[in-house]
Short mmCIF file of C-alpha atoms in Angstrom, two decimals:
data_model
loop_
_atom_site.label_atom_id
_atom_site.label_comp_id
_atom_site.label_asym_id
_atom_site.label_seq_id
_atom_site.Cartn_x
_atom_site.Cartn_y
_atom_site.Cartn_z
CA ASN A 1 162.17 -242.27 47.84
CA ARG A 2 160.72 -244.77 50.33
CA TRP A 3 162.64 -247.68 48.92
CA LEU A 4 165.83 -245.88 48.87
CA THR A 5 165.32 -244.88 52.73
CA SER A 6 164.18 -248.08 53.61
CA ARG A 7 160.66 -246.52 54.85
CA SER A 8 157.38 -248.89 54.41
CA LEU A 9 154.68 -248.02 52.97
CA PRO A 10 151.57 -246.56 54.65
CA PRO A 11 148.60 -249.14 54.97
CA GLY A 12 146.60 -249.23 51.62
CA SER A 13 148.83 -247.77 49.65
CA LEU A 14 149.35 -250.40 46.75
CA GLU A 15 145.58 -250.50 46.71
CA ARG A 16 145.14 -247.29 46.01
CA ILE A 17 147.89 -247.53 43.62
CA ALA A 18 146.31 -250.60 41.63
CA ASP A 19 142.83 -248.86 41.85
CA THR A 20 144.27 -245.75 39.99
CA VAL A 21 146.04 -247.48 37.28
CA ALA A 22 142.86 -249.68 36.93
CA ASP A 23 140.58 -246.48 36.32
CA ARG A 24 143.09 -245.03 34.05
CA LEU A 25 143.71 -248.06 31.88
CA ARG A 26 140.98 -247.08 29.16
CA VAL A 27 140.92 -247.58 25.18
CA PRO A 28 139.61 -244.63 22.77
CA TRP A 29 136.72 -245.19 21.18
CA PHE A 30 133.98 -243.47 18.96
CA ALA A 31 131.49 -243.03 21.99
CA GLY A 32 134.05 -242.18 24.63
CA ALA A 33 137.17 -244.13 26.07
CA VAL A 34 135.71 -247.56 27.13
CA LYS A 35 137.63 -248.82 30.49
CA VAL A 36 139.25 -251.99 30.21
CA ASN A 37 139.24 -254.75 32.87
CA VAL A 38 142.99 -254.81 34.50
CA SER A 39 142.50 -258.88 35.10
CA LEU A 40 141.94 -259.02 31.25
CA VAL A 41 145.73 -257.65 30.39
CA PRO A 42 148.21 -260.21 31.84
CA PRO A 43 146.83 -263.45 29.93
CA LEU A 44 146.65 -261.62 26.57
CA VAL A 45 150.13 -260.41 27.09
CA LEU A 46 151.99 -262.92 29.30
CA LEU A 47 151.00 -266.08 27.97
CA PRO A 48 152.67 -265.84 24.42
CA VAL A 49 155.81 -264.18 25.75
CA LEU A 50 155.73 -266.88 28.35
CA LEU A 51 155.63 -269.52 26.15
CA HIS A 52 157.56 -268.16 23.39
CA VAL A 53 160.46 -267.57 26.07
CA ALA A 54 160.41 -271.49 27.44
CA ALA A 55 160.41 -272.99 23.57
CA LEU A 56 164.12 -271.06 23.69
CA HIS A 57 165.78 -273.96 25.92
CA PHE A 58 164.40 -276.89 27.79
CA LEU A 59 165.58 -275.56 31.35
CA LEU A 60 163.35 -272.20 30.56
CA GLY A 61 160.57 -274.36 29.71
CA LEU A 62 161.02 -276.28 32.68
CA VAL A 63 161.23 -273.07 35.03
CA ILE A 64 158.21 -271.38 33.23
CA LEU A 65 156.14 -274.23 32.94
CA THR A 66 156.49 -275.18 36.73
CA SER A 67 155.87 -271.45 37.92
CA LEU A 68 153.11 -270.56 35.76
CA PRO A 69 150.31 -273.12 37.85
CA LEU A 70 151.83 -271.81 41.12
CA VAL A 71 151.33 -268.20 39.98
CA VAL A 72 147.49 -269.30 39.29
CA LEU A 73 147.01 -270.94 42.41
CA TRP A 74 148.25 -267.82 44.24
CA TYR A 75 146.00 -265.21 42.36
CA TYR A 76 143.18 -267.65 43.14
CA TYR A 77 143.99 -267.71 46.82
CA LEU A 78 144.18 -264.37 46.86
CA THR A 79 140.90 -263.40 45.08
CA HIS A 80 139.13 -266.00 47.01
CA ARG A 81 140.15 -264.86 50.09
CA ARG A 82 138.85 -261.06 49.18
CA LYS A 83 135.91 -262.57 47.84
CA GLU A 84 136.48 -260.60 44.36
CA ARG A 85 135.24 -261.35 41.23
CA THR A 86 137.84 -261.28 38.62
CA LEU A 87 137.81 -261.87 35.08
CA PHE A 88 141.56 -263.53 34.84
CA PHE A 89 140.72 -266.92 34.94
CA LEU A 90 137.93 -267.06 32.06
CA SER A 91 140.22 -264.84 29.81
CA LEU A 92 143.14 -267.01 30.29
CA GLY A 93 141.48 -270.35 30.09
CA LEU A 94 139.46 -268.71 26.61
CA PHE A 95 142.85 -267.15 25.34
CA SER A 96 144.75 -270.57 26.08
CA LEU A 97 141.93 -272.32 23.84
CA GLY A 98 142.75 -269.71 21.28
CA TYR A 99 146.33 -269.49 21.33
CA MET A 100 146.71 -273.23 21.49
CA TYR A 101 144.65 -273.66 18.22
CA TYR A 102 146.36 -270.88 16.11
CA VAL A 103 149.98 -272.61 16.88
CA PHE A 104 148.16 -275.82 15.99
CA LEU A 105 147.24 -274.47 12.56
CA GLN A 106 150.44 -272.53 11.96
CA GLU A 107 153.09 -274.55 13.18
CA VAL A 108 151.76 -278.33 13.24
CA VAL A 109 149.24 -278.49 10.25
CA PRO A 110 151.90 -277.50 7.70
CA ARG A 111 154.24 -280.38 8.55
CA GLY A 112 151.32 -282.94 6.30
CA HIS A 113 150.95 -285.13 8.90
CA VAL A 114 147.71 -283.49 10.23
CA GLY A 115 144.60 -284.50 7.78
CA TYR A 116 141.75 -282.57 6.83
CA SER A 117 139.38 -284.45 8.41
CA GLN A 118 141.18 -284.76 11.80
CA VAL A 119 141.31 -280.63 11.67
CA VAL A 120 137.46 -280.62 11.42
CA VAL A 121 137.13 -283.00 14.19
CA LEU A 122 139.27 -280.87 16.63
CA THR A 123 137.62 -277.65 15.37
CA SER A 124 133.86 -279.09 15.88
CA GLY A 125 135.00 -280.09 19.09
CA LEU A 126 136.02 -276.97 20.28
CA PHE A 127 133.17 -275.33 19.20
CA LEU A 128 130.84 -277.50 20.87
CA MET A 129 133.08 -276.80 24.05
CA LEU A 130 132.75 -272.84 23.40
CA ALA A 131 128.88 -273.54 23.09
CA ALA A 132 128.67 -275.77 26.06
CA LEU A 133 130.54 -272.93 28.18
CA SER A 134 128.05 -270.24 26.78
CA ARG A 135 125.12 -272.09 28.12
CA ALA A 136 127.04 -272.92 31.50
CA LYS A 137 127.51 -269.04 31.76
CA LYS A 138 123.85 -268.37 31.73
CA ASP A 139 121.62 -268.15 34.82
CA PRO A 140 122.33 -270.87 37.34
CA GLY A 141 119.18 -270.86 38.92
CA TYR A 142 119.25 -267.64 40.54
CA LEU A 143 116.42 -267.07 43.40
CA PRO A 144 114.34 -264.30 42.82
CA ILE A 145 114.75 -261.58 45.26
CA PRO A 146 111.72 -260.04 46.68
CA ALA A 147 110.91 -256.41 45.85
CA SER A 148 111.11 -255.28 49.42
CA SER A 149 112.23 -256.62 52.59
CA GLU A 150 109.18 -256.53 53.97
CA LYS A 151 107.32 -259.36 52.09
CA PRO A 152 108.69 -261.84 53.71
CA LEU A 153 108.14 -260.23 56.94
CA GLN A 154 103.92 -260.03 55.92
CA GLN A 155 104.27 -263.55 54.69
CA GLY A 156 105.97 -264.87 58.10
CA LEU A 157 103.56 -262.97 60.26
CA THR A 158 100.21 -264.38 58.24
CA ASN A 159 101.48 -267.78 58.64
CA ARG A 160 102.22 -267.28 62.52
CA SER A 161 99.08 -269.08 63.26
CA THR A 162 100.00 -272.48 61.67
CA ARG A 163 103.47 -272.65 63.87
CA GLY A 164 103.91 -276.14 65.07
CA THR A 165 102.55 -278.03 62.04
CA SER A 166 104.54 -280.14 59.63
CA ASN A 167 106.23 -279.68 56.52
CA GLY A 168 108.86 -277.03 57.58
CA LEU A 169 105.95 -274.45 57.77
CA HIS A 170 107.48 -273.42 61.52
CA GLY A 171 110.64 -272.38 59.50
CA ILE A 172 108.74 -269.89 57.16
CA THR A 173 106.85 -268.52 60.51
CA THR A 174 109.97 -267.86 62.46
CA SER A 175 112.14 -266.41 59.37
CA GLY A 176 109.66 -263.91 58.59
CA ALA A 177 110.16 -262.77 62.35
CA ALA A 178 114.05 -263.28 61.69
CA SER A 179 113.22 -260.39 58.50
CA GLY A 180 111.71 -258.14 60.90
CA ARG A 181 114.53 -257.90 63.17
CA ALA A 182 116.70 -257.55 60.29
CA VAL A 183 114.51 -254.61 58.91
CA ASN A 184 115.15 -253.03 62.56
CA GLY A 185 118.69 -253.19 61.78
CA GLU A 186 119.38 -256.03 64.64
CA ALA A 187 122.47 -258.10 63.30
CA LYS A 188 122.14 -261.44 64.55
CA SER A 189 122.94 -265.50 63.31
CA TYR A 190 119.31 -266.55 62.16
CA SER A 191 120.83 -269.95 61.48
CA ARG A 192 120.51 -270.84 65.11
CA MET A 193 117.72 -272.20 66.90
CA SER A 194 115.66 -269.60 69.13
CA ALA A 195 113.90 -270.51 72.02
CA GLU A 196 110.44 -270.46 70.67
CA GLU A 197 111.68 -273.27 67.94
CA PRO A 198 111.20 -276.91 69.15
CA GLU A 199 114.59 -278.99 68.67
CA GLY A 200 115.66 -280.57 65.33
CA VAL A 201 113.71 -277.72 63.45
CA LYS A 202 116.11 -275.88 61.14
CA LYS A 203 115.50 -272.48 59.32
CA ASP A 204 117.10 -271.54 56.17
CA TRP A 205 116.96 -267.36 56.03
CA CYS A 206 119.27 -265.64 53.82
CA ILE A 207 119.70 -262.58 55.54
CA LYS A 208 121.75 -260.79 52.66
CA CYS A 209 118.79 -262.02 50.06
CA GLN A 210 115.92 -261.58 52.29
CA LEU A 211 114.35 -264.78 51.42
CA VAL A 212 113.70 -268.17 52.46
CA ARG A 213 115.98 -270.73 50.95
CA PRO A 214 114.71 -274.03 49.73
CA ALA A 215 116.41 -277.54 50.10
CA ARG A 216 120.20 -277.53 48.52
CA ALA A 217 120.30 -273.92 47.90
CA GLY A 218 122.98 -271.57 48.87
CA HIS A 219 124.08 -268.03 49.24
CA CYS A 220 127.33 -266.96 46.89
CA ARG A 221 129.27 -264.57 48.51
CA LEU A 222 131.13 -263.70 45.28
CA CYS A 223 127.88 -263.38 43.21
CA GLY A 224 125.85 -261.60 45.98
CA ARG A 225 122.97 -263.80 45.24
CA CYS A 226 121.23 -266.98 46.33
CA VAL A 227 121.16 -270.26 43.79
CA ARG A 228 119.30 -273.11 43.74
CA ARG A 229 120.93 -276.46 44.42
CA LEU A 230 124.40 -274.25 44.32
CA ASP A 231 127.53 -276.47 43.74
CA HIS A 232 130.38 -274.31 43.92
CA HIS A 233 131.22 -270.52 42.46
CA CYS A 234 133.68 -271.55 39.29
CA VAL A 235 136.25 -268.91 38.73
CA TRP A 236 136.99 -270.49 35.25
CA ILE A 237 133.70 -269.41 33.90
CA ASN A 238 133.15 -266.55 36.46
CA SER A 239 129.88 -267.82 37.65
CA CYS A 240 128.33 -269.74 40.00
CA VAL A 241 127.24 -273.80 39.18
CA GLY A 242 123.74 -274.30 40.13
CA GLU A 243 120.61 -276.18 39.09
CA GLN A 244 119.95 -274.49 36.07
CA ASN A 245 123.68 -274.87 34.47
CA HIS A 246 125.49 -277.64 36.20
CA GLN A 247 124.62 -280.03 33.21
CA ALA A 248 126.07 -277.66 30.85
CA PHE A 249 129.24 -277.30 32.91
CA ILE A 250 129.94 -281.00 33.04
CA LEU A 251 129.48 -281.13 29.56
CA ALA A 252 131.59 -278.24 28.73
CA LEU A 253 134.31 -280.10 30.88
CA SER A 254 133.79 -282.95 29.19
CA PHE A 255 134.37 -281.74 25.64
CA PHE A 256 137.12 -279.80 26.71
CA MET A 257 138.84 -282.92 28.01
CA VAL A 258 138.46 -284.80 24.73
CA THR A 259 139.38 -281.90 22.76
CA SER A 260 142.52 -281.39 24.54
CA VAL A 261 143.53 -284.99 24.55
CA TYR A 262 142.92 -285.43 20.86
CA GLY A 263 144.91 -282.10 19.96
CA ILE A 264 148.03 -283.32 22.26
CA THR A 265 147.76 -286.31 20.49
CA LEU A 266 147.75 -285.38 17.02
CA THR A 267 150.61 -282.80 17.90
CA LEU A 268 152.94 -285.46 19.13
CA HIS A 269 152.39 -287.90 16.18
CA THR A 270 153.52 -284.93 14.50
CA ILE A 271 156.75 -283.61 16.39
CA CYS A 272 157.77 -287.19 17.38
CA ARG A 273 157.44 -289.30 14.92
CA GLY A 274 157.13 -292.97 15.78
CA GLN A 275 156.85 -292.71 19.53
CA THR A 276 153.58 -293.13 21.42
CA PRO A 277 152.12 -289.83 22.95
CA LEU A 278 152.92 -290.70 26.37
CA VAL A 279 156.70 -292.04 25.61
CA ALA A 280 156.83 -288.79 23.50
CA LEU A 281 155.51 -286.34 26.53
CA PHE A 282 158.49 -287.25 28.22
CA TYR A 283 160.98 -288.36 25.73
CA CYS A 284 161.06 -286.71 22.36
CA PRO A 285 164.82 -286.09 20.97
CA GLY A 286 163.76 -283.80 18.32
CA ALA A 287 161.65 -281.48 19.97
CA TYR A 288 164.35 -278.85 20.25
CA SER A 289 166.01 -279.39 17.00
CA ASP A 290 164.19 -275.90 15.52
CA TYR A 291 161.99 -273.30 17.16
CA SER A 292 158.57 -274.51 15.53
CA SER A 293 159.04 -277.89 17.02
CA ALA A 294 160.24 -276.55 20.31
CA LEU A 295 157.04 -274.16 20.70
CA SER A 296 154.83 -277.15 19.71
CA PHE A 297 156.13 -279.31 22.39
CA THR A 298 155.97 -276.51 24.82
CA CYS A 299 152.19 -276.15 24.17
CA VAL A 300 151.81 -279.47 24.30
CA TRP A 301 153.09 -279.40 28.01
CA TYR A 302 151.26 -276.13 28.73
CA CYS A 303 147.98 -278.23 27.61
CA THR A 304 148.55 -281.27 29.61
CA ILE A 305 149.13 -279.19 32.70
CA VAL A 306 145.89 -277.52 32.27
CA THR A 307 144.22 -280.64 31.10
CA ALA A 308 145.55 -282.48 34.18
CA GLY A 309 143.83 -279.65 36.50
CA MET A 310 140.66 -279.72 34.44
CA GLY A 311 140.42 -283.38 34.55
CA TYR A 312 140.76 -283.43 38.19
CA ILE A 313 137.77 -281.09 38.47
CA LEU A 314 135.68 -283.45 36.05
CA LEU A 315 136.64 -286.44 38.07
CA ILE A 316 135.42 -284.79 41.49
CA GLN A 317 132.15 -283.61 39.80
CA LEU A 318 131.20 -286.99 38.47
CA LEU A 319 131.77 -288.66 41.79
CA ASN A 320 130.16 -286.07 43.61
CA ILE A 321 127.05 -286.69 41.00
CA SER A 322 127.05 -290.45 41.53
CA TYR A 323 126.74 -289.70 45.39
CA ASN A 324 124.41 -286.79 44.94
CA VAL A 325 126.03 -284.13 46.87
CA THR A 326 127.25 -281.04 46.06
CA GLU A 327 130.54 -279.08 46.31
CA ARG A 328 129.08 -277.05 49.13
CA GLU A 329 127.24 -279.79 51.01
CA ALA A 330 130.61 -281.46 50.89
CA ARG A 331 132.23 -278.74 52.63
CA LEU A 332 129.59 -278.20 55.02
CA ALA A 333 129.78 -281.84 55.87
CA LEU A 334 133.58 -281.72 56.58
CA ARG A 335 133.29 -278.22 58.65
CA ASP A 336 130.33 -280.12 60.96
CA ASN A 337 132.06 -283.64 60.68
CA THR A 338 129.03 -284.99 59.36
CA GLY A 339 130.18 -286.63 56.16
CA HIS A 340 131.95 -289.88 55.17
CA ARG A 341 135.15 -289.68 53.22
CA LEU A 342 135.17 -292.29 50.41
CA LEU A 343 137.56 -293.05 47.48
CA GLY A 344 140.66 -291.95 49.46
CA GLY A 345 138.64 -288.36 50.29
CA LEU A 346 137.96 -287.73 46.86
CA VAL A 347 133.92 -287.56 47.49
CA ILE A 348 132.24 -286.90 50.66
CA ASP A 349 129.08 -288.82 51.22
CA THR A 350 126.60 -286.79 53.26
CA GLY A 351 124.27 -289.84 52.86
CA GLN A 352 121.25 -287.28 52.96
CA TYR A 353 120.12 -287.18 49.08
CA ASN A 354 122.27 -290.43 47.82
CA ARG A 355 119.58 -292.87 46.41
CA GLY A 356 122.06 -295.17 44.71
CA PHE A 357 123.90 -294.81 41.70
CA LEU A 358 121.48 -294.65 38.71
CA CYS A 359 118.96 -292.62 40.83
CA ASN A 360 121.42 -290.36 41.50
CA TRP A 361 122.35 -289.86 37.92
CA GLY A 362 118.67 -290.03 36.99
CA HIS A 363 118.31 -286.84 39.26
CA PHE A 364 121.19 -284.88 38.00
CA LEU A 365 120.09 -285.74 33.99
CA SER A 366 116.56 -284.11 35.30
CA LEU A 367 117.49 -280.97 36.62
CA GLY A 368 115.99 -277.78 35.28
CA SER A 369 113.57 -279.81 33.30
CA ALA A 370 110.95 -279.28 35.69
CA PRO A 371 109.88 -275.78 37.12
CA PRO A 372 110.86 -275.37 40.83
CA GLN A 373 108.67 -276.58 43.28
CA ARG A 374 107.78 -273.80 45.67
CA SER A 375 105.77 -275.75 48.19
CA ALA A 376 106.56 -275.97 51.84
CA GLU A 377 108.01 -279.53 51.77
CA ASP A 378 111.24 -278.10 49.98
CA ILE A 379 112.23 -275.32 53.11
CA VAL A 380 114.90 -276.78 54.76
#
């Protein structure tokens, strides 16, 4: 009725409709209807449909494969702006892997140009990537939340007599006082310097978690927790990347890159005989001679787009590790204008933790190997 009469919807109507649909979307089960996460449905339904439509004609494939990344980026910025967690990207990634593997077995392997050993290698790479992804989904290094907000307050009051000493103990004292003000309901920015603090002393008190964060830790607004050596919140794994899972995250990306490039090469060698993979990716005359080849070629281009995106993420991660800087620290350095852009802006060197290429990688490879230090020297 509003559409026919050209009247606008009242504020919040679309959100209420979406919430109602999300609440009513349930699957019958033995113990009762199970609620289905709405973000899981689009990848499972739209991805096969769009890929099959794209295989009908070259122009359809060009339009769909161009619009897919734009839609994904739009949805990412939408959820990021609203600070919402979503399973859309994780389900899209996992279902894309499964569906590409299914197309490879059904359309490429029966042509007889792929050997048994090559299928075993591709399958092994897929399982290794999933194993690393499973490890990356575990605890990224969450800081334990105090049982009550009064505990940090008591610690701060106890240490008040040590104010002015070195090793950052002053930060503990003032952060305890800040906790008292937070308990009393006073909302202030506790990252600012107070009149009682000497200049140059910085405290890192998290109002949300009610704790003093160690060096390089950060609070994730999506997870609602503080994480040791927080790098970033990755939407593709729907979890934070921190001290405990950063190595597994890099390993999962690396296995994905190797497996994806290997699968793309095998497919192009099969449907574009006699051409190198790079040339066949842009010029394959027999790709649309039959629907099976067209579908395989369309999936190759879809994998290429995804692999290029993941390859960029992996490149940035490797550069950050080489300079011992996290994504969070790079963003803060850009905001405060304290970092230096290197390699055309691909990496932001803060200079705070950079100890050279070998030392930086040695530090990264030793993450999570020792129990977290709780000395006052780690307090920022």
